[in-house]
Amino acid sequence: MSNVHVMDHPLIQHKVSLMRDKETGPKEFRELLNEISMLMAYEVTRDLPLKTVEIETPICRAQTKVIAGKKLAIVPILRAGLGMVDGIMSLVPAAKVGHIGLYRDPNTLEPVEYYCKLPADAEEREILLVDPMLATGGSASAAIGFLKKRNCRNIKLVCLIGAPEGVSRVQADHPDVDIFIAAMDEKLNDHGYIIPGLGDAGDRLFGTK
Ligand code: PRP
Ligand code: URA
């Protein structure tokens, strides 16, 4: 069974609360998501392997650590996942970015794929699949399925808010994928929105409603 990591650092909790507030406009919403994504990236990358290199400081030669050759790819689920890319990239600027386009059919709540473009060597990279909302889990589970079909095996799912239903769905469908969230909410409403959640993340990010 995959591990679920709830990153409840006080700074993250504070910023998530600001994002939940319906009075928070798109500019501040984007900035907060950016900041939280950066804070989450710090923890998500905690197990990156290191190697020892020799360098020369102004004082002497020294053996010191750098991140080993393992490469990262950040894959946002369009649209709302885009809001998490820059924050992570500011910590890992060498990461490549792939995109998976999915929208949730409002009637069936089933994910519909409309775009997929990954780095050519995606299967050799550790993939951070990012999307602020994990509601029914249909979108995340389908996106992980697409990545696996393209031979990606080393995948972490990074979301802002998770509903128990979505977390359980991903755990059941993809027990090998660890899940990182900033908050675990109560449940879904009848329209598949997370309660209390923050509303429609894509619309709030891009001001489309
Ligand atoms: C939202 C969100 C997730 C999905 C979560 O996207 O960003 O991708 O819903 O719901 P699920 O867990 O029930 O699949 P949406 O379909 O609203 O598309 P958008 O990002 O283009 O707004
Ligand atoms: N997608 C969103 O943007 N918000 C929700 O609460 C559920 C799915």
Short mmCIF file of C-alpha atoms and ligand atoms in Angstrom, two decimals:
data_model
loop_
_atom_site.label_atom_id
_atom_site.label_comp_id
_atom_site.label_asym_id
_atom_site.label_seq_id
_atom_site.Cartn_x
_atom_site.Cartn_y
_atom_site.Cartn_z
CA MET A 1 0.00 0.00 0.00
CA SER A 2 1.34 3.44 -0.90
CA ASN A 3 2.31 5.84 1.84
CA VAL A 4 0.33 9.02 2.40
CA HIS A 5 2.39 11.96 3.67
CA VAL A 6 0.37 14.87 5.06
CA MET A 7 2.66 17.90 5.17
CA ASP A 8 1.15 19.85 7.99
CA HIS A 9 3.99 22.30 8.62
CA PRO A 10 2.51 25.49 10.21
CA LEU A 11 3.54 27.64 7.24
CA ILE A 12 1.78 25.26 4.86
CA GLN A 13 -1.37 25.09 7.00
CA HIS A 14 -1.51 28.88 7.22
CA LYS A 15 -1.14 29.32 3.48
CA VAL A 16 -3.71 26.60 2.70
CA SER A 17 -6.21 28.44 4.93
CA LEU A 18 -5.63 31.64 2.95
CA MET A 19 -6.22 29.72 -0.28
CA ARG A 20 -9.48 28.25 1.03
CA ASP A 21 -10.90 31.71 1.78
CA LYS A 22 -13.37 32.59 -0.98
CA GLU A 23 -12.28 36.25 -0.77
CA THR A 24 -8.75 35.34 -1.95
CA GLY A 25 -8.42 36.48 -5.58
CA PRO A 26 -6.52 34.78 -8.44
CA LYS A 27 -3.26 36.71 -7.98
CA GLU A 28 -2.88 35.85 -4.32
CA PHE A 29 -4.22 32.33 -4.93
CA ARG A 30 -1.49 31.71 -7.54
CA GLU A 31 1.22 33.14 -5.30
CA LEU A 32 0.15 30.97 -2.37
CA LEU A 33 0.03 27.80 -4.48
CA ASN A 34 3.48 28.64 -5.77
CA GLU A 35 4.86 29.07 -2.24
CA ILE A 36 3.21 25.93 -0.89
CA SER A 37 4.48 23.89 -3.85
CA MET A 38 8.01 25.04 -3.11
CA LEU A 39 7.67 24.12 0.57
CA MET A 40 6.25 20.71 -0.37
CA ALA A 41 9.04 20.10 -2.90
CA TYR A 42 11.58 20.45 -0.10
CA GLU A 43 10.05 17.41 1.65
CA VAL A 44 9.11 15.43 -1.46
CA THR A 45 12.73 15.46 -2.64
CA ARG A 46 14.10 14.44 0.77
CA ASP A 47 15.12 10.97 -0.46
CA LEU A 48 17.01 12.08 -3.59
CA PRO A 49 20.26 10.14 -3.66
CA LEU A 50 23.55 11.95 -3.07
CA LYS A 51 27.05 11.25 -4.27
CA THR A 52 30.39 12.46 -2.99
CA VAL A 53 32.49 14.79 -5.12
CA GLU A 54 35.80 16.49 -4.48
CA ILE A 55 35.92 20.27 -4.76
CA GLU A 56 38.33 22.97 -3.78
CA THR A 57 37.12 25.58 -1.29
CA PRO A 58 39.14 28.80 -0.83
CA ILE A 59 40.78 26.97 2.09
CA CYS A 60 41.44 23.38 1.01
CA ARG A 61 40.25 20.40 -1.03
CA ALA A 62 37.12 18.80 0.40
CA GLN A 63 34.90 15.79 -0.15
CA THR A 64 31.31 17.01 -0.28
CA LYS A 65 27.86 15.88 -1.39
CA VAL A 66 25.83 16.72 -4.48
CA ILE A 67 22.63 15.20 -5.83
CA ALA A 68 23.47 12.06 -7.79
CA GLY A 69 22.61 11.62 -11.44
CA LYS A 70 18.95 10.80 -10.86
CA LYS A 71 16.77 13.10 -12.91
CA LEU A 72 13.39 14.57 -12.11
CA ALA A 73 10.39 15.38 -14.25
CA ILE A 74 7.48 17.49 -13.06
CA VAL A 75 4.19 16.54 -14.71
CA PRO A 76 1.23 18.84 -14.04
CA ILE A 77 -2.29 17.64 -14.75
CA LEU A 78 -3.78 20.48 -16.81
CA ARG A 79 -5.03 22.97 -16.01
CA ALA A 80 -4.76 23.41 -12.28
CA GLY A 81 -1.52 21.43 -11.92
CA LEU A 82 0.26 24.21 -13.83
CA GLY A 83 0.01 26.33 -10.70
CA MET A 84 2.42 23.99 -8.88
CA VAL A 85 5.20 23.85 -11.47
CA ASP A 86 7.09 27.10 -10.91
CA GLY A 87 7.36 26.65 -7.13
CA ILE A 88 8.96 23.21 -7.56
CA MET A 89 11.14 24.37 -10.47
CA SER A 90 12.57 27.15 -8.34
CA LEU A 91 14.14 24.43 -6.15
CA VAL A 92 14.92 21.96 -8.95
CA PRO A 93 15.63 24.12 -12.00
CA ALA A 94 17.08 21.23 -14.02
CA ALA A 95 13.83 19.25 -13.91
CA LYS A 96 12.03 18.65 -17.21
CA VAL A 97 8.31 19.33 -17.46
CA GLY A 98 5.72 17.06 -19.09
CA HIS A 99 2.01 17.81 -19.40
CA ILE A 100 -1.07 15.64 -19.13
CA GLY A 101 -4.35 17.25 -20.18
CA LEU A 102 -7.39 15.86 -18.41
CA TYR A 103 -10.73 17.32 -17.50
CA ARG A 104 -13.37 15.82 -15.34
CA ASP A 105 -16.67 15.26 -17.11
CA PRO A 106 -19.10 17.22 -14.93
CA ASN A 107 -21.83 14.60 -15.31
CA THR A 108 -19.96 11.33 -14.91
CA LEU A 109 -16.98 12.82 -12.95
CA GLU A 110 -14.83 10.54 -15.14
CA PRO A 111 -11.52 11.97 -16.47
CA VAL A 112 -11.24 12.69 -20.22
CA GLU A 113 -7.73 12.89 -21.73
CA TYR A 114 -7.01 15.65 -24.27
CA TYR A 115 -3.22 16.04 -24.20
CA CYS A 116 -0.08 14.18 -23.22
CA LYS A 117 3.48 15.29 -23.88
CA LEU A 118 6.30 13.94 -21.72
CA PRO A 119 10.09 14.37 -21.79
CA ALA A 120 11.67 11.91 -24.26
CA ASP A 121 13.50 10.12 -21.43
CA ALA A 122 10.57 10.21 -18.99
CA GLU A 123 10.94 6.54 -18.11
CA GLU A 124 14.44 7.20 -16.72
CA ARG A 125 13.25 10.04 -14.50
CA GLU A 126 11.60 10.28 -11.11
CA ILE A 127 8.20 11.79 -11.87
CA LEU A 128 6.44 14.29 -9.61
CA LEU A 129 2.84 14.25 -10.83
CA VAL A 130 1.21 17.45 -9.55
CA ASP A 131 -2.41 18.58 -9.21
CA PRO A 132 -3.80 20.71 -6.39
CA MET A 133 -7.02 18.70 -5.98
CA LEU A 134 -7.39 14.97 -5.32
CA ALA A 135 -11.18 14.57 -5.19
CA THR A 136 -12.59 11.26 -6.51
CA GLY A 137 -9.03 10.37 -7.53
CA GLY A 138 -10.20 9.59 -11.09
CA SER A 139 -7.92 12.18 -12.74
CA ALA A 140 -4.83 11.29 -10.72
CA SER A 141 -5.36 7.56 -11.18
CA ALA A 142 -5.82 7.95 -14.95
CA ALA A 143 -2.74 10.20 -15.21
CA ILE A 144 -0.64 7.64 -13.32
CA GLY A 145 -1.99 5.01 -15.72
CA PHE A 146 -0.83 7.07 -18.73
CA LEU A 147 2.62 7.48 -17.17
CA LYS A 148 2.90 3.75 -16.52
CA LYS A 149 1.80 2.98 -20.09
CA ARG A 150 4.78 5.08 -21.19
CA ASN A 151 7.03 2.96 -18.95
CA CYS A 152 7.41 5.48 -16.11
CA ARG A 153 7.82 3.51 -12.91
CA ASN A 154 9.13 5.94 -10.32
CA ILE A 155 6.15 8.21 -9.62
CA LYS A 156 5.13 10.42 -6.69
CA LEU A 157 1.77 12.18 -6.57
CA VAL A 158 1.90 15.70 -5.06
CA CYS A 159 -1.41 17.43 -4.31
CA LEU A 160 -2.56 20.29 -2.16
CA ILE A 161 -5.88 18.99 -0.80
CA GLY A 162 -6.98 15.37 -0.72
CA ALA A 163 -10.37 13.84 -0.01
CA PRO A 164 -10.35 10.42 1.67
CA GLU A 165 -12.17 9.02 -1.39
CA GLY A 166 -9.42 10.17 -3.77
CA VAL A 167 -6.58 9.00 -1.56
CA SER A 168 -8.18 5.55 -1.23
CA ARG A 169 -8.76 5.33 -5.00
CA VAL A 170 -5.12 6.07 -5.84
CA GLN A 171 -3.91 3.71 -3.14
CA ALA A 172 -6.11 0.93 -4.50
CA ASP A 173 -5.25 1.53 -8.18
CA HIS A 174 -1.55 2.35 -7.71
CA PRO A 175 -0.21 0.97 -4.43
CA ASP A 176 3.36 1.70 -5.58
CA VAL A 177 2.81 5.48 -5.80
CA ASP A 178 3.42 7.57 -2.68
CA ILE A 179 1.00 10.45 -2.11
CA PHE A 180 2.01 13.83 -0.68
CA ILE A 181 -0.73 16.25 0.38
CA ALA A 182 -0.85 19.46 2.40
CA ALA A 183 -4.28 18.75 3.89
CA MET A 184 -6.65 15.80 4.17
CA ASP A 185 -10.22 17.08 4.05
CA GLU A 186 -13.46 15.57 5.21
CA LYS A 187 -15.33 14.22 2.17
CA LEU A 188 -16.85 14.98 -1.24
CA ASN A 189 -20.19 16.64 -1.90
CA ASP A 190 -22.73 15.30 -4.40
CA HIS A 191 -20.98 17.14 -7.26
CA GLY A 192 -17.59 15.64 -6.44
CA TYR A 193 -16.24 18.82 -4.82
CA ILE A 194 -14.05 18.53 -1.76
CA ILE A 195 -15.58 19.66 1.56
CA PRO A 196 -14.44 22.11 2.85
CA GLY A 197 -11.87 22.29 0.00
CA LEU A 198 -11.27 25.53 -1.82
CA GLY A 199 -13.74 25.33 -4.71
CA ASP A 200 -12.64 24.86 -8.31
CA ALA A 201 -8.86 25.19 -8.30
CA GLY A 202 -8.54 25.79 -12.06
CA ASP A 203 -11.14 28.54 -12.08
CA ARG A 204 -9.64 30.25 -9.04
CA LEU A 205 -6.10 30.07 -10.48
CA PHE A 206 -7.02 31.43 -13.88
CA GLY A 207 -10.04 33.59 -13.00
CA THR A 208 -12.36 31.73 -15.35
CA LYS A 209 -15.46 31.95 -13.16
C1 PRP B 1 -9.80 19.36 -11.16
C2 PRP B 1 -8.48 19.15 -10.45
C3 PRP B 1 -8.19 17.71 -10.75
C4 PRP B 1 -9.54 17.09 -10.77
C5 PRP B 1 -9.76 16.38 -9.48
O1 PRP B 1 -9.59 19.55 -12.52
O2 PRP B 1 -7.48 20.04 -10.84
O3 PRP B 1 -7.51 17.51 -11.98
O4 PRP B 1 -10.49 18.15 -10.89
O5 PRP B 1 -10.94 15.68 -9.49
P1 PRP B 1 -11.00 14.09 -9.42
O6 PRP B 1 -10.04 13.67 -8.34
O7 PRP B 1 -12.43 13.82 -9.05
O8 PRP B 1 -10.64 13.54 -10.76
P2 PRP B 1 -10.80 19.87 -13.52
O9 PRP B 1 -11.37 18.61 -14.08
O10 PRP B 1 -11.77 20.80 -12.84
O11 PRP B 1 -10.06 20.57 -14.72
P3 PRP B 1 -9.25 21.96 -14.76
O12 PRP B 1 -7.97 21.76 -14.01
O13 PRP B 1 -9.05 22.15 -16.21
O14 PRP B 1 -10.11 23.02 -14.12
N1 URA B 2 -11.71 19.80 -8.60
C1 URA B 2 -11.57 20.99 -8.00
O1 URA B 2 -10.99 21.93 -8.58
N2 URA B 2 -12.06 21.15 -6.77
C2 URA B 2 -12.69 20.17 -6.10
O2 URA B 2 -13.12 20.37 -4.94
C3 URA B 2 -12.84 18.92 -6.75
C4 URA B 2 -12.32 18.76 -7.99
#
